Short mmCIF file of C-alpha atoms and ligand atoms in Angstrom, two decimals:
data_model
loop_
_atom_site.label_atom_id
_atom_site.label_comp_id
_atom_site.label_asym_id
_atom_site.label_seq_id
_atom_site.Cartn_x
_atom_site.Cartn_y
_atom_site.Cartn_z
CA MET C 1 164.55 96.88 56.08
CA PRO C 2 165.01 98.36 59.60
CA ASP C 3 167.51 96.53 61.83
CA SER C 4 165.32 96.71 64.88
CA LEU C 5 161.61 96.18 64.56
CA HIS C 6 158.36 97.43 65.98
CA VAL C 7 156.16 94.34 66.30
CA ALA C 8 152.48 94.62 67.22
CA ILE C 9 150.30 91.70 68.26
CA ILE C 10 146.55 91.15 68.38
CA MET C 11 146.38 88.43 71.02
CA ASP C 12 143.28 86.48 70.02
CA GLY C 13 141.96 83.02 70.93
CA ASN C 14 142.05 82.98 74.74
CA GLY C 15 138.35 82.12 75.00
CA ARG C 16 138.51 79.26 72.50
CA TRP C 17 141.64 77.89 74.16
CA ALA C 18 139.73 77.77 77.48
CA HIS C 19 136.54 76.39 75.91
CA GLN C 20 138.46 73.50 74.36
CA ARG C 21 139.66 72.58 77.86
CA ASN C 22 136.27 73.06 79.57
CA LEU C 23 137.73 75.96 81.51
CA PRO C 24 136.18 79.38 82.20
CA ARG C 25 137.17 82.18 79.81
CA LYS C 26 139.06 83.80 82.68
CA ALA C 27 141.46 80.82 82.67
CA GLY C 28 142.13 81.49 78.97
CA HIS C 29 143.07 85.09 79.76
CA SER C 30 145.39 83.97 82.59
CA ALA C 31 147.09 81.54 80.21
CA GLY C 32 147.26 84.43 77.72
CA ALA C 33 149.07 86.57 80.28
CA GLN C 34 151.67 83.79 80.68
CA ALA C 35 152.07 83.59 76.89
CA LEU C 36 152.68 87.32 76.90
CA LEU C 37 155.51 86.92 79.43
CA ASN C 38 157.10 84.23 77.24
CA THR C 39 156.76 86.46 74.18
CA ILE C 40 158.28 89.49 75.93
CA GLU C 41 161.27 87.40 76.97
CA ALA C 42 161.69 86.15 73.38
CA ALA C 43 161.28 89.67 71.93
CA GLY C 44 164.00 91.02 74.24
CA ALA C 45 166.42 88.47 72.80
CA ARG C 46 165.62 89.36 69.18
CA ASP C 47 165.90 92.46 66.99
CA ILE C 48 162.75 94.05 68.35
CA HIS C 49 162.88 97.47 69.99
CA MET C 50 159.16 97.93 70.45
CA LEU C 51 156.40 95.44 71.15
CA THR C 52 152.82 96.72 71.25
CA VAL C 53 150.13 94.26 72.33
CA TYR C 54 146.34 94.62 72.29
CA ALA C 55 145.32 93.73 75.82
CA PHE C 56 141.85 95.34 75.85
CA SER C 57 140.11 97.12 72.99
CA SER C 58 137.58 99.89 73.61
CA ASP C 59 134.98 97.59 72.06
CA ASN C 60 135.81 94.93 74.67
CA TRP C 61 133.68 96.99 77.10
CA ASN C 62 130.71 95.41 75.29
CA ARG C 63 131.55 92.03 76.86
CA PRO C 64 129.73 90.90 80.04
CA SER C 65 130.89 92.91 83.06
CA LYS C 66 132.13 89.74 84.75
CA GLU C 67 134.70 89.33 81.96
CA THR C 68 135.70 93.00 81.68
CA HIS C 69 136.15 93.12 85.45
CA ALA C 70 138.29 89.96 85.38
CA LEU C 71 140.44 91.42 82.59
CA MET C 72 140.97 94.74 84.41
CA THR C 73 142.01 92.84 87.55
CA LEU C 74 144.31 90.53 85.57
CA ILE C 75 146.00 93.46 83.81
CA ARG C 76 146.50 95.34 87.08
CA THR C 77 147.84 92.38 89.05
CA ARG C 78 150.22 91.32 86.26
CA ILE C 79 151.61 94.82 85.80
CA ARG C 80 152.10 95.09 89.56
CA ARG C 81 153.76 91.67 89.68
CA GLU C 82 156.05 92.21 86.67
CA MET C 83 157.09 95.87 86.87
CA HIS C 84 160.18 95.25 89.01
CA ARG C 85 161.29 92.43 86.72
CA CYS C 86 160.86 94.78 83.73
CA GLN C 87 163.02 97.37 85.48
CA LYS C 88 165.71 94.78 86.23
CA GLU C 89 165.66 93.48 82.66
CA ASN C 90 165.89 96.98 81.16
CA ILE C 91 162.37 96.90 79.69
CA ARG C 92 160.32 100.08 79.51
CA LEU C 93 156.64 99.44 80.10
CA SER C 94 153.98 101.86 79.01
CA VAL C 95 150.28 101.79 78.34
CA ILE C 96 148.46 103.38 75.42
CA GLY C 97 144.73 103.99 75.34
CA ARG C 98 142.09 105.92 77.23
CA ARG C 99 142.56 106.29 80.97
CA ASP C 100 139.30 108.00 81.88
CA ARG C 101 137.27 104.76 81.95
CA LEU C 102 139.84 102.54 83.69
CA PRO C 103 139.51 101.69 87.40
CA ASN C 104 141.49 104.17 89.54
CA ARG C 105 143.63 101.42 91.00
CA LEU C 106 144.69 100.33 87.53
CA VAL C 107 145.58 103.90 86.48
CA GLU C 108 147.69 104.27 89.64
CA THR C 109 149.50 101.00 88.90
CA ILE C 110 150.12 102.04 85.29
CA CYS C 111 151.62 105.40 86.39
CA GLU C 112 153.82 103.63 88.93
CA ALA C 113 155.07 101.09 86.38
CA GLU C 114 155.72 103.75 83.74
CA GLU C 115 157.74 105.83 86.18
CA LEU C 116 159.70 102.84 87.50
CA THR C 117 160.66 101.53 84.05
CA ARG C 118 161.02 104.84 82.18
CA ASP C 119 164.76 104.35 81.42
CA GLY C 120 164.42 100.80 80.07
CA ALA C 121 166.38 100.65 76.81
CA LEU C 122 166.37 96.98 75.76
CA LEU C 123 162.72 96.83 74.73
CA HIS C 124 159.77 99.19 74.88
CA LEU C 125 156.71 97.14 75.78
CA ARG C 126 153.43 98.93 75.17
CA LEU C 127 150.16 97.50 76.42
CA ALA C 128 147.10 98.82 74.59
CA VAL C 129 144.30 99.05 77.16
CA ASP C 130 140.92 100.64 76.37
CA TYR C 131 142.51 101.33 73.02
CA SER C 132 140.74 102.33 69.81
CA GLY C 133 142.66 103.37 66.69
CA ARG C 134 139.73 105.49 65.49
CA HIS C 135 139.43 107.26 68.83
CA ALA C 136 143.17 107.99 68.80
CA LEU C 137 142.88 109.47 65.30
CA GLU C 138 139.92 111.65 66.31
CA HIS C 139 141.77 112.83 69.39
CA ALA C 140 144.90 113.66 67.38
CA ALA C 141 142.86 115.55 64.77
CA ARG C 142 141.28 117.66 67.53
CA TYR C 143 144.72 118.30 69.06
CA MET C 144 146.05 119.43 65.66
CA SER C 145 143.17 121.82 65.08
CA GLY C 146 143.70 123.33 68.55
CA ASN C 147 147.49 123.62 68.29
CA GLY C 148 148.09 123.93 64.57
CA HIS C 149 151.76 122.94 64.66
CA GLY C 150 153.82 119.78 64.85
CA SER C 151 153.36 116.58 62.93
CA PHE C 152 150.28 114.40 62.98
CA SER C 153 152.40 111.52 64.33
CA HIS C 154 153.36 113.72 67.26
CA ALA C 155 149.70 114.60 67.89
CA LEU C 156 148.80 110.92 67.73
CA GLY C 157 151.52 110.14 70.27
CA LYS C 158 150.07 112.84 72.54
CA ALA C 159 146.58 111.42 72.14
CA TYR C 160 147.45 108.31 74.07
CA HIS C 161 149.87 109.33 76.80
CA THR C 162 153.14 108.56 75.08
CA ARG C 163 156.27 110.68 75.42
CA GLU C 164 157.08 110.24 71.74
CA SER C 165 155.48 110.32 68.29
CA ALA C 166 153.46 107.38 67.01
CA SER C 167 155.84 104.75 65.73
CA ASP C 168 155.33 102.82 62.48
CA VAL C 169 154.65 99.13 62.93
CA ASP C 170 156.89 96.83 60.88
CA LEU C 171 155.11 93.56 61.58
CA LEU C 172 151.56 93.02 62.81
CA ILE C 173 150.79 89.52 64.10
CA ARG C 174 147.26 88.32 64.79
CA THR C 175 146.72 84.95 66.46
CA GLY C 176 143.48 82.95 66.67
CA GLY C 177 142.72 82.52 62.96
CA GLU C 178 140.80 85.75 62.28
CA LYS C 179 142.12 88.10 59.61
CA ARG C 180 141.19 91.64 60.58
CA LEU C 181 142.64 94.76 62.24
CA SER C 182 139.91 95.30 64.85
CA ASP C 183 140.64 99.03 65.23
CA PHE C 184 144.29 98.46 66.25
CA LEU C 185 147.03 100.99 65.37
CA LEU C 186 145.28 102.07 62.15
CA TRP C 187 147.71 104.90 61.36
CA GLU C 188 150.84 103.11 62.56
CA CYS C 189 150.10 99.99 60.46
CA ALA C 190 150.01 101.89 57.14
CA TYR C 191 152.99 99.88 55.85
CA ALA C 192 153.02 97.00 58.31
CA GLU C 193 153.49 93.49 57.02
CA LEU C 194 150.53 91.42 58.19
CA TYR C 195 150.97 87.92 59.60
CA PHE C 196 148.04 85.73 60.61
CA THR C 197 148.30 82.44 62.43
CA ASP C 198 145.70 79.91 63.60
CA CYS C 199 147.66 79.46 66.84
CA TRP C 200 145.55 80.50 69.83
CA TRP C 201 147.24 83.18 71.88
CA PRO C 202 147.92 81.04 75.02
CA ASP C 203 149.96 78.67 72.79
CA PHE C 204 152.09 81.51 71.35
CA GLY C 205 155.75 81.88 72.36
CA ALA C 206 159.32 82.06 71.05
CA GLN C 207 158.81 79.41 68.39
CA GLU C 208 155.71 81.07 66.90
CA LEU C 209 157.42 84.47 67.07
CA ASP C 210 160.34 83.08 65.08
CA LEU C 211 157.97 81.72 62.42
CA ALA C 212 156.43 85.19 62.06
CA LEU C 213 159.85 86.90 61.94
CA GLY C 214 161.07 84.36 59.37
CA GLU C 215 158.10 85.10 57.12
CA PHE C 216 158.63 88.85 57.63
CA ARG C 217 162.29 88.62 56.58
CA ARG C 218 161.28 86.83 53.36
CA ARG C 219 158.92 89.63 52.33
CA GLN C 220 160.03 92.50 50.12
CA ARG C 221 158.85 95.82 51.53
CA ARG C 222 158.44 98.30 48.72
CA PHE C 223 156.78 101.37 50.28
CA GLY C 224 155.35 102.29 46.89
CA CYS C 225 158.68 101.92 44.99
CA LEU C 226 159.54 99.55 42.17
CA PRO C 227 161.07 96.20 43.15
CA SER C 228 164.32 97.29 41.44
CA GLN C 229 164.53 100.32 43.75
CA CYS C 230 164.41 98.22 46.90
CA THR C 231 167.62 97.26 48.63
C1 FPP D 1 141.16 88.07 72.91
O1 FPP D 1 140.79 86.73 73.07
C2 FPP D 1 141.94 88.48 74.06
C3 FPP D 1 141.59 89.50 74.89
C4 FPP D 1 140.41 90.34 74.70
C5 FPP D 1 142.39 89.82 76.08
C6 FPP D 1 143.86 89.68 75.91
C7 FPP D 1 144.47 89.78 77.24
C8 FPP D 1 145.52 89.04 77.65
C9 FPP D 1 146.25 88.12 76.79
C10 FPP D 1 146.03 89.21 79.03
C11 FPP D 1 146.92 90.39 79.02
C12 FPP D 1 147.57 90.56 80.29
C13 FPP D 1 148.33 91.63 80.55
C14 FPP D 1 149.11 91.70 81.77
C15 FPP D 1 148.42 92.76 79.63
P1 FPP D 1 139.25 86.38 73.10
O2 FPP D 1 138.78 86.44 74.51
O3 FPP D 1 138.49 87.27 72.17
O4 FPP D 1 139.29 84.91 72.57
P2 FPP D 1 138.19 84.19 71.68
O5 FPP D 1 138.09 84.94 70.39
O6 FPP D 1 138.73 82.81 71.50
O7 FPP D 1 136.91 84.21 72.48
#
C-alpha cells in the first residue's frame, strides 16, 4: 500500500443538485467549484500527493453551448482566482487534456497558473479539461510509433502536457450515484480501487473524502498476487 496516494475524482451530480433546488444548472457547477476547493484543502491535509479531477470531458462538448460556455468561464475564473492561493499553500496546479479546442483566454490562464505553481510540493492538483482517456491513448500510441523509445507511460504523459509520466491512480471516486468510468484515466486506473457514492458533488467535502479513504484502507490490493503474498 503506497504511503501517499493518487486520488482521482469524477465530480458528478451538479445538475441534479441544482434541479432539486430549482436553480439553473450553472448554479450547480458554481457550488461544485466550491466543493472542489473544500476537497483540495482536505486532500492537502491527508496522505494524498496527487489529486486529479474531471472538470470537463471531451464528450461534454455535446452539451448545449450555453452550458459549455458557462463551464469554460467558470474554470477560467476559478483558476485565475485561486492560483495565488495555490502558490502560497505549496500546491502545484496543472491541467491535462486537449488545449486546441479551449478558448484562448483559458489556455493563457492555464499556462500562467502552471508556471506560477510549478514548484508546489505539498499536493499536485490536476484538472482534466477537454479530457478523453481514449484520445490520450491514441495520441500516446502515435507518439510511440514516431519516436520508438521510452515507456508508454512517458508517451501518455507527453500526450497531455505533463512534465512527467502518467501516474497510476490508487483510488478513483465517483459521486452522483452512477457507476462508470466515462473515459477517465483509462490507463492510469488499471489497478485503481473504485469507490462510488450517491452524494452529489456539491455536497462532497472532507467528511465524504474520509469515508472513501477509510473504505480504501480496508481493501486488500493484490495486483494479481495471492492474498498470502500481500503485505
Ligand atoms: C458533472 O455534473 C459535472 C461537470 C460536467 C462539471 C464539473 C465541474 C465542476 C465541479 C467545476 C470545476 C471548477 C473548476 C475550477 C475546475 P453534471 O452536470 O453531469 O450533473 P448531473 O449528472 O446531475 O446533470
